[in-house]
Amino acid sequence: MAESDPQDALDAATRATRGLQCLSAELTARVPRLLEAMRSVGAGLELHSTLDRICETAAELTQARYAAIGVVDERGPGLSDFVTHGVPQEVAEAIGRWPDGHCNLLGALIHDPAPVRSADLSGDPRPAGSPPGHPRMRSFLGVPIQVEGEVFGNLCLAEKQDGSAFTDDDLHMVRVLATEAGTAIGNARLYEAARQRERWIDGSVAVTTALLSGGDADDALSVVAEQARRLADSGAGVVLLPAEEGGLEIAAVSYEDPASLLGVIIPARSPVVRRLLAGHAVFVDDAATDGRMVTQLARRFGPSMLLPLQSGGRVLGALATPRSRGARPFTKTERTLAAQFASQAALALMMAEAQRDRERLAVYEDRDRIARDLHDLVIQRLFATGMMLESAQRGSPVPEVRDGVGRAVDELDVTIQEIRTAIFALQQEPAEAPTGLRTRVLREINMAAVPLGFKPSHRFVGPVDSLVGELAGKNLVAALREALSNAFRHAAASRIDVVVDATVTLGDGRGAVRLSVADDGVGIPEGGRRSGLRNLARRAESLGGASWYGPGLGEDGGGTTVVWQAPL
């Protein structure tokens, strides 16, 4: 759109008013009214009311019964506004729709921007096709509204009240008003373009703030999708990230039915994906019929913008803003602003990623320090304490003291194993947690092998990783740790079997997971402590499960089998 320079507008108005010098005395008397109308044009930025005033003034100055201004839509074919004067409300409602600007005299003024004057429209073929209910009009005067050669619309007058034809003097007057109308439309468009740029800038700020706030990455991507949809006035906002198997995967959606889009992968064979990953924007007039759009989802949408999220030569993903089918296409200005928004969002994504990397590095360093302190300080001191206790045990003549010290040494060994488990967890990357239930069970069995002096056997029944929920799995691992600790401290076992069965069905039909830890030890003596077993029972009952014990693996049922189960 050409920008309206105030001096250019003044020069145009001056050229147009030169013809007023030769007007008749009757029309010259109306010049103050014309000048007042020209002054009021610049009184505000609300375009529709300004065009209303121009229509009214043009009809008054030329003694026309009807006046109208059609404004060409800069975003596409047709008219963006149509202002009338002299048409009663009931007649306007009967007509029911604006002219489209493609045909009739309005189309002639747009496509061939030259004044049109007719004494009798009944003999002119161009008005043919007027909608039903349109008022009968004979005399007609129309001039294009343009600034520096660009047509903004047209100003039309019809049906001179005295029944005569429009004169040259009328044409001079209307040209002046058309110049002012062009200035008003140009200024309004500049104002709207400035507001549009301001909205996109505010949207970019909101996206940057969300991405750098340190919150959840998925929430931040959702902000990008929501802002893009709002600013582009599109039917959906979609953020796509590179998929592991190639192509682009929809990672965040702002849409009336987001579940139908989220997680969909656009394959790498798509020409659009190849263009986006190469860092090029793709603009589609109609996604439903464009052969480059290879997914079924494209059939839902019409005009679409697909923009690479690119910064520093690196493509992080893509941003799509499709409109519904039949919607207007995106203008050049909208495409430019959307591309700038995508670049800003990509930069914010990179900054957020760098910030998260720094935070993860700080966490890793802190975890390494804690693990080193536990290994180098705490475990060494516990070892030293255990050796001192063993020395005291050997030197004591009292059996009770030796037994008590022996139990304390055993407890220290268990504590050391638990600390080693903690060290192992600290040395894992956070991305690795939570690991599968199978892996966590095997880790507990391997850790228990050190104090036991042998490795318990194990067996898994059913797909434990996919069936057992996180809460049940977490408690099962804790129950296994308790059962193995009890076997080490009290059972004096030489064999332990661990079974995790995810195919158990409870009495009420619910699926459950069952942990069985069987040993060939001394069994549970009458009157012995039951605190560990009570802990297992409470843990199971809190989940709606149960825990019990029975005979073990020894001859004649010697030893103990501890069973713990909970709903999946």
XYZ file of C-alpha atoms in Angstrom:
568
model
C 0.000 0.000 0.000
C 1.358 3.426 -0.903
C 1.856 5.687 2.111
C -0.093 8.990 2.032
C 2.272 11.938 2.419
C 0.471 15.036 3.855
C 2.163 17.359 1.346
C 1.136 15.110 -1.567
C -2.435 15.138 -0.330
C -2.344 18.955 -0.013
C -0.959 19.302 -3.538
C -3.639 16.999 -4.899
C -6.343 18.966 -3.134
C -4.881 22.225 -4.468
C -4.912 20.917 -8.057
C -8.458 19.722 -7.636
C -9.676 23.073 -6.242
C -8.201 25.129 -9.071
C -11.254 24.269 -11.142
C -13.473 25.906 -8.531
C -12.451 29.367 -9.780
C -14.718 29.026 -12.827
C -17.753 27.642 -10.990
C -21.078 29.380 -11.109
C -22.008 31.800 -8.345
C -24.518 29.291 -6.945
C -21.915 26.585 -6.490
C -19.214 29.010 -5.413
C -21.443 29.858 -2.462
C -21.145 26.239 -1.352
C -17.357 26.275 -1.255
C -17.279 26.994 2.530
C -19.294 23.822 3.060
C -16.759 21.916 0.939
C -13.859 23.348 2.906
C -15.588 22.461 6.175
C -16.006 18.893 4.961
C -12.321 18.752 3.981
C -11.366 20.000 7.458
C -13.538 17.410 9.215
C -11.976 14.557 7.239
C -8.818 14.813 9.319
C -10.676 15.174 12.608
C -10.461 11.467 13.455
C -9.124 8.097 12.438
C -12.452 6.261 12.398
C -12.792 5.648 8.683
C -16.465 4.705 8.389
C -17.773 7.892 10.029
C -15.403 10.006 7.916
C -16.705 8.401 4.725
C -20.258 9.007 5.960
C -19.513 12.736 6.172
C -17.947 12.743 2.679
C -21.000 10.984 1.213
C -23.381 13.419 2.845
C -21.367 16.463 1.718
C -21.040 15.183 -1.870
C -24.798 14.618 -2.111
C -25.523 18.071 -0.717
C -23.061 19.907 -2.972
C -24.219 18.165 -6.140
C -27.913 17.962 -5.173
C -27.821 14.174 -5.621
C -30.434 11.932 -4.067
C -27.977 9.060 -3.509
C -24.260 8.871 -2.731
C -21.964 5.927 -2.025
C -18.296 5.202 -1.384
C -16.850 1.758 -2.022
C -13.470 0.960 -0.448
C -11.302 -1.640 -2.181
C -10.185 -4.429 0.162
C -6.374 -4.357 0.260
C -6.366 -7.961 1.540
C -8.121 -9.455 -1.446
C -10.723 -8.994 -4.173
C -13.922 -7.129 -3.438
C -14.800 -4.227 -1.156
C -13.870 -3.891 2.504
C -16.427 -1.132 3.183
C -19.420 0.344 1.411
C -20.972 3.575 2.738
C -24.235 4.967 1.386
C -26.281 8.140 1.771
C -29.924 8.597 0.855
C -30.813 4.897 0.776
C -33.556 4.232 3.358
C -32.829 1.546 5.921
C -35.644 -0.702 4.724
C -34.361 -0.494 1.152
C -30.802 -1.330 2.283
C -32.141 -4.355 4.174
C -34.099 -5.468 1.114
C -30.959 -5.293 -1.046
C -29.230 -7.382 1.599
C -25.615 -7.278 0.410
C -22.879 -4.927 -0.741
C -21.765 -4.787 -4.348
C -18.691 -6.968 -4.844
C -16.766 -4.393 -6.871
C -16.151 -6.815 -9.741
C -18.873 -5.717 -12.132
C -21.242 -2.812 -12.827
C -20.076 0.777 -12.721
C -18.154 0.205 -9.470
C -16.018 -2.384 -11.199
C -15.462 -0.030 -14.136
C -14.200 2.717 -11.791
C -11.793 0.275 -10.110
C -10.423 -1.430 -13.209
C -10.396 1.696 -15.398
C -9.860 4.579 -12.950
C -11.420 7.426 -14.903
C -14.543 9.503 -14.114
C -17.848 8.085 -15.361
C -20.794 10.395 -16.070
C -24.134 9.346 -17.493
C -27.356 11.275 -18.014
C -29.466 8.097 -18.207
C -28.295 4.773 -16.804
C -31.098 2.933 -18.543
C -29.095 3.058 -21.768
C -25.784 2.061 -20.173
C -25.046 -1.714 -20.130
C -22.654 -1.509 -17.184
C -25.257 -1.238 -14.386
C -26.734 -4.583 -15.469
C -26.899 -7.186 -12.749
C -27.831 -4.847 -9.874
C -29.373 -6.794 -6.969
C -33.168 -6.953 -6.564
C -34.644 -4.043 -4.621
C -31.987 -1.612 -5.817
C -33.409 1.972 -6.155
C -34.149 3.211 -9.682
C -31.388 5.584 -10.812
C -31.012 7.600 -14.021
C -28.296 10.267 -13.774
C -24.924 9.069 -12.466
C -21.510 10.512 -11.595
C -18.613 8.399 -10.372
C -14.949 9.144 -9.762
C -12.155 6.835 -8.633
C -10.556 7.364 -5.220
C -6.810 7.023 -5.665
C -3.536 8.212 -4.202
C -0.389 8.279 -6.332
C -1.950 5.988 -8.907
C -3.222 3.348 -6.465
C -6.997 2.897 -6.492
C -8.470 2.896 -2.988
C -12.124 2.867 -4.050
C -14.728 5.042 -5.734
C -17.171 7.839 -4.953
C -20.510 7.621 -6.779
C -23.558 9.915 -6.951
C -26.887 9.194 -8.609
C -30.279 10.687 -9.357
C -29.852 14.480 -9.353
C -32.849 15.872 -7.520
C -33.977 18.277 -10.279
C -33.879 15.461 -12.818
C -31.007 16.967 -14.810
C -27.615 15.466 -15.559
C -24.510 16.076 -13.491
C -22.388 18.986 -14.749
C -18.673 19.697 -15.064
C -18.950 21.806 -11.911
C -20.327 18.782 -10.066
C -17.388 16.730 -11.343
C -14.879 19.289 -10.007
C -16.524 19.244 -6.576
C -16.623 15.441 -6.439
C -12.974 15.175 -7.468
C -11.965 17.334 -4.501
C -13.979 15.142 -2.147
C -12.558 11.982 -3.724
C -9.046 13.311 -3.050
C -9.944 13.865 0.583
C -11.534 10.422 0.758
C -8.299 8.927 -0.605
C -6.323 10.734 2.087
C -8.703 9.469 4.780
C -8.535 5.868 3.551
C -4.752 6.009 3.235
C -4.333 7.410 6.732
C -6.745 4.855 8.185
C -4.822 2.043 6.539
C -1.521 3.400 7.825
C -3.021 3.626 11.302
C -4.372 0.067 11.105
C -1.011 -1.197 9.796
C 0.739 0.470 12.743
C -1.726 -1.103 15.174
C -1.247 -4.467 13.476
C 2.532 -4.226 13.832
C 2.075 -3.237 17.465
C -0.079 -6.328 18.103
C 2.522 -8.628 16.532
C 5.268 -6.986 18.600
C 3.205 -7.448 21.784
C 2.668 -11.080 20.802
C 6.411 -11.571 20.328
C 7.045 -10.091 23.779
C 4.479 -12.452 25.322
C 6.115 -15.443 23.645
C 9.614 -14.407 24.731
C 8.445 -13.881 28.313
C 6.727 -17.295 28.399
C 9.735 -19.122 26.964
C 12.245 -17.479 29.295
C 10.118 -17.739 32.433
C 11.622 -21.135 33.222
C 8.251 -22.889 33.160
C 7.241 -26.055 31.415
C 8.498 -26.230 27.813
C 5.180 -27.618 26.526
C 3.284 -24.707 28.098
C 5.666 -22.246 26.445
C 5.107 -23.849 23.027
C 1.358 -23.597 23.600
C 1.783 -19.854 24.128
C 3.528 -19.636 20.739
C 0.631 -21.485 19.075
C -2.044 -19.386 20.799
C -0.373 -16.062 19.997
C 0.230 -17.019 16.366
C -3.421 -18.027 15.935
C -4.699 -14.795 17.486
C -2.360 -12.463 15.622
C -2.802 -14.122 12.230
C -6.593 -14.330 12.668
C -6.329 -17.975 11.649
C -8.361 -21.057 12.453
C -5.462 -22.755 14.229
C -1.966 -22.143 15.519
C 0.403 -25.107 15.263
C 3.995 -25.600 16.432
C 5.880 -28.482 14.797
C 9.185 -29.945 16.010
C 11.495 -32.458 14.290
C 10.322 -36.045 14.833
C 12.719 -38.849 15.770
C 11.794 -40.859 12.679
C 12.075 -37.826 10.406
C 9.585 -35.208 9.333
C 7.827 -32.781 11.669
C 5.587 -33.647 14.613
C 2.825 -31.383 15.915
C 3.989 -30.525 19.444
C 1.602 -27.721 20.415
C -1.812 -26.703 19.066
C -4.305 -23.900 19.518
C -7.474 -25.221 17.879
C -11.080 -26.052 18.666
C -10.212 -29.776 18.644
C -6.511 -29.942 19.627
C -6.508 -33.692 20.320
C -7.137 -34.420 16.631
C -3.925 -32.602 15.652
C -1.534 -33.124 18.558
C 1.117 -35.746 17.878
C 0.423 -36.020 14.140
C 3.645 -36.423 12.133
C 4.077 -34.743 8.747
C 6.354 -37.202 6.907
C 9.768 -36.241 5.605
C 8.649 -37.025 2.042
C 6.343 -33.984 2.108
C 7.650 -31.167 -0.154
C 6.479 -28.675 2.468
C 8.566 -30.362 5.193
C 11.633 -30.327 2.984
C 11.175 -26.607 2.316
C 10.642 -25.803 5.989
C 13.646 -27.807 7.197
C 15.721 -26.011 4.554
C 14.699 -22.719 6.179
C 12.146 -21.516 3.598
C 8.617 -20.283 4.257
C 5.687 -21.885 2.438
C 2.474 -20.007 1.625
C -0.534 -22.013 0.477
C -3.670 -20.520 -1.091
C -5.830 -23.557 -0.306
C -4.412 -26.373 1.817
C -7.333 -28.659 0.951
C -6.464 -28.740 -2.759
C -2.705 -28.081 -2.763
C -0.835 -31.185 -3.894
C 2.101 -30.431 -1.606
C -0.045 -31.049 1.487
C 0.132 -34.823 1.956
C -1.866 -35.331 5.181
C -5.617 -35.717 5.617
C -5.587 -32.839 8.105
C -4.915 -30.363 5.298
C -8.432 -30.917 3.957
C -9.831 -28.980 6.900
C -8.075 -25.734 6.013
C -7.747 -23.102 3.315
C -5.125 -20.334 3.104
C -2.110 -21.260 5.236
C 1.245 -19.876 6.281
C 3.994 -22.348 7.206
C 7.084 -20.656 8.578
C 10.417 -22.122 9.732
C 11.389 -21.478 13.350
C 14.910 -20.524 12.403
C 17.647 -18.669 14.238
C 21.375 -18.518 13.679
C 21.132 -20.833 10.686
C 19.500 -23.563 12.785
C 15.934 -24.738 12.095
C 14.269 -25.671 15.394
C 10.884 -26.526 13.917
C 8.021 -24.777 12.134
C 4.987 -22.619 12.825
C 1.724 -23.035 10.882
C -1.284 -20.687 10.873
C -3.992 -22.196 8.637
C -7.303 -20.437 8.055
C -10.611 -22.187 7.465
C -11.705 -23.102 3.963
C -13.053 -20.160 1.992
C -11.354 -17.592 4.243
C -9.490 -14.646 2.740
C -5.847 -15.191 1.804
C -3.004 -13.706 3.829
C -1.799 -10.287 2.712
C 1.801 -9.392 2.011
C 1.924 -7.416 5.264
C 0.572 -10.347 7.278
C 3.137 -12.678 5.725
C 5.970 -10.302 6.592
C 4.802 -9.791 10.178
C 4.266 -13.529 10.680
C 7.781 -14.306 9.401
C 9.230 -11.762 11.833
C 7.176 -13.285 14.648
C 8.468 -16.774 13.795
C 12.074 -15.525 13.825
C 11.550 -13.908 17.224
C 9.919 -17.064 18.586
C 12.816 -19.181 17.283
C 15.348 -16.884 18.965
C 13.395 -17.101 22.217
C 13.308 -20.904 21.897
C 17.093 -21.019 21.501
C 17.590 -18.710 24.475
C 15.225 -20.817 26.589
C 17.061 -23.975 25.548
C 20.413 -22.427 26.479
C 18.966 -21.331 29.816
C 17.687 -24.850 30.560
C 21.085 -26.282 29.588
C 22.793 -23.970 32.093
C 20.316 -24.969 34.785
C 20.820 -28.680 34.038
C 24.594 -28.219 34.150
C 24.330 -26.583 37.558
C 22.167 -29.496 38.777
C 24.652 -32.049 37.400
C 27.558 -30.323 39.119
C 25.683 -30.208 42.422
C 24.671 -33.869 42.151
C 28.266 -34.888 41.358
C 29.499 -32.982 44.406
C 26.930 -34.661 46.662
C 27.783 -38.105 45.232
C 31.512 -37.524 45.798
C 30.901 -36.384 49.379
C 28.786 -39.443 50.102
C 31.346 -41.779 48.581
C 34.536 -40.188 49.881
C 33.368 -39.087 53.307
C 30.229 -40.800 54.555
C 30.890 -44.349 53.295
C 34.540 -44.252 54.408
C 33.520 -43.202 57.903
C 30.884 -45.903 58.061
C 33.482 -48.468 56.980
C 35.853 -47.219 59.665
C 33.084 -47.386 62.264
C 32.205 -50.941 61.190
C 35.829 -52.040 61.507
C 36.027 -50.539 65.006
C 32.861 -52.366 65.997
C 34.135 -55.672 64.604
C 37.354 -55.231 66.578
C 35.332 -54.547 69.729
C 33.154 -57.558 68.990
C 36.145 -59.884 68.845
C 37.569 -58.498 72.076
C 34.383 -58.770 74.126
C 33.958 -61.860 76.356
C 30.199 -61.246 76.770
C 28.063 -63.127 74.177
C 25.233 -60.609 74.381
C 27.608 -57.769 73.570
C 29.082 -59.662 70.642
C 25.578 -60.351 69.259
C 24.548 -56.719 69.681
C 27.674 -55.408 68.009
C 27.198 -57.927 65.179
C 23.697 -56.625 64.533
C 25.015 -53.047 64.526
C 27.651 -54.022 61.956
C 24.959 -55.643 59.805
C 22.887 -52.469 59.999
C 25.906 -50.438 58.908
C 26.361 -52.733 55.903
C 22.742 -52.191 54.882
C 23.147 -48.446 55.325
C 26.233 -48.463 53.117
C 24.305 -50.298 50.401
C 21.468 -47.779 50.594
C 23.925 -44.903 50.307
C 25.494 -46.554 47.273
C 22.027 -46.808 45.732
C 21.563 -43.092 46.353
C 24.952 -42.365 44.758
C 23.965 -44.401 41.710
C 20.732 -42.409 41.393
C 22.592 -39.103 41.750
C 24.925 -40.059 38.930
C 22.000 -40.643 36.575
C 20.834 -37.871 34.271
C 17.420 -36.494 35.259
C 16.213 -37.360 31.755
C 16.704 -41.014 32.606
C 14.196 -40.938 35.446
C 11.794 -42.457 35.928
C 13.246 -45.641 34.460
C 11.099 -48.680 33.733
C 9.940 -50.846 36.604
C 11.959 -53.799 35.321
C 15.176 -51.741 35.454
C 14.470 -50.477 38.959
C 13.755 -53.987 40.243
C 17.006 -55.302 38.758
C 18.887 -52.406 40.328
C 17.554 -53.316 43.793
C 18.471 -56.989 43.274
C 22.025 -56.082 42.195
C 22.481 -53.756 45.140
C 21.275 -56.444 47.565
C 23.753 -58.976 46.148
C 26.689 -57.245 47.897
C 25.592 -57.725 51.529
C 23.933 -61.067 50.773
C 27.023 -62.557 49.173
C 24.987 -63.916 46.275
C 22.597 -62.533 43.664
C 18.891 -63.343 44.088
C 17.210 -64.926 41.073
C 14.405 -63.017 39.400
C 11.491 -63.521 37.009
C 9.025 -61.130 35.395
C 5.535 -62.143 34.280
C 3.708 -59.916 31.819
C 4.691 -56.482 30.415
C 5.457 -54.903 33.770
C 6.827 -51.646 32.302
C 3.685 -50.849 30.317
C 1.028 -52.215 32.703
C 2.198 -51.033 36.138
C 1.497 -47.396 36.923
C 4.129 -45.078 38.353
C 2.640 -44.971 41.879
C 2.246 -48.749 42.122
C 5.743 -49.263 40.673
C 7.339 -46.845 43.112
C 5.767 -48.609 46.097
C 6.630 -52.049 44.702
C 10.314 -51.116 44.516
C 10.179 -49.847 48.106
C 8.495 -53.114 49.194
C 11.187 -55.146 47.408
C 13.915 -53.164 49.154
C 12.259 -53.840 52.533
C 11.836 -57.562 51.810
C 15.451 -58.017 50.679
C 16.686 -56.066 53.678
C 14.659 -58.330 56.014
C 16.050 -61.438 54.290
C 19.623 -60.204 54.723
C 19.273 -59.157 58.361
C 17.125 -61.948 59.752
C 16.816 -64.951 57.414
C 20.414 -66.169 57.008
C 19.306 -67.348 53.555
C 21.467 -68.884 50.847
C 18.844 -68.540 48.135
C 16.259 -65.834 47.313
C 13.799 -65.833 44.411
C 12.076 -62.585 43.287
C 8.976 -62.690 41.059
C 7.105 -59.646 39.683
C 3.782 -60.650 38.107
C 1.729 -57.979 36.301
C -1.019 -60.399 35.162
C -2.780 -60.880 38.519
C -6.549 -60.321 38.714
C -8.144 -59.258 42.000
C -11.434 -60.586 43.277
C -13.313 -57.542 41.997
C -11.917 -58.005 38.486
C -9.257 -55.309 38.650
C -5.756 -55.975 37.372
C -2.941 -56.020 39.906
C 0.801 -56.473 40.208
C 2.184 -59.008 42.688
C 5.688 -59.108 44.166
C 6.895 -62.362 45.726
C 10.211 -62.615 47.617
C 10.940 -66.207 48.762
C 14.021 -67.394 50.714
C 15.310 -70.645 52.255
C 16.324 -69.056 55.538
C 15.369 -69.691 59.109
C 11.841 -68.375 58.759
C 10.057 -65.968 61.093
C 10.371 -67.080 64.743
C 7.428 -66.977 67.092
C 7.361 -63.702 68.949
C 9.887 -62.122 66.607
C 9.690 -58.519 65.452
C 7.120 -57.808 62.721
C 7.823 -54.091 62.036
C 9.094 -54.709 58.495
C 6.080 -56.831 57.600
C 3.738 -54.209 59.040
C 5.418 -51.582 56.859
C 4.816 -53.739 53.798
C 1.157 -54.222 54.704
C 0.549 -50.495 55.277
C 2.188 -49.609 51.976
C -0.006 -52.107 50.078
C -3.209 -51.142 51.872
C -2.682 -47.451 51.069
C -3.017 -48.436 47.403
C -5.979 -50.758 47.904
C -3.806 -53.896 47.975
C -2.560 -56.345 50.582
C 0.576 -58.087 51.866
C 1.106 -61.453 53.605
C 3.736 -64.108 54.177
C 3.969 -67.904 54.069
C 6.359 -70.873 53.731
C 9.598 -70.377 51.828
C 12.003 -72.313 49.627
C 13.618 -74.522 52.254
C 13.040 -78.201 52.746
C 9.661 -78.948 54.287
C 8.593 -75.347 53.650
C 11.437 -73.750 55.537
C 12.208 -70.116 55.011
C 9.720 -67.342 54.206
C 7.795 -66.075 51.187
C 6.660 -62.470 51.449
C 3.887 -61.457 49.024
C 2.963 -57.841 48.251
C 0.345 -56.801 45.710
C -1.481 -53.655 44.620
C -3.843 -52.628 41.790
C -2.139 -51.638 38.549
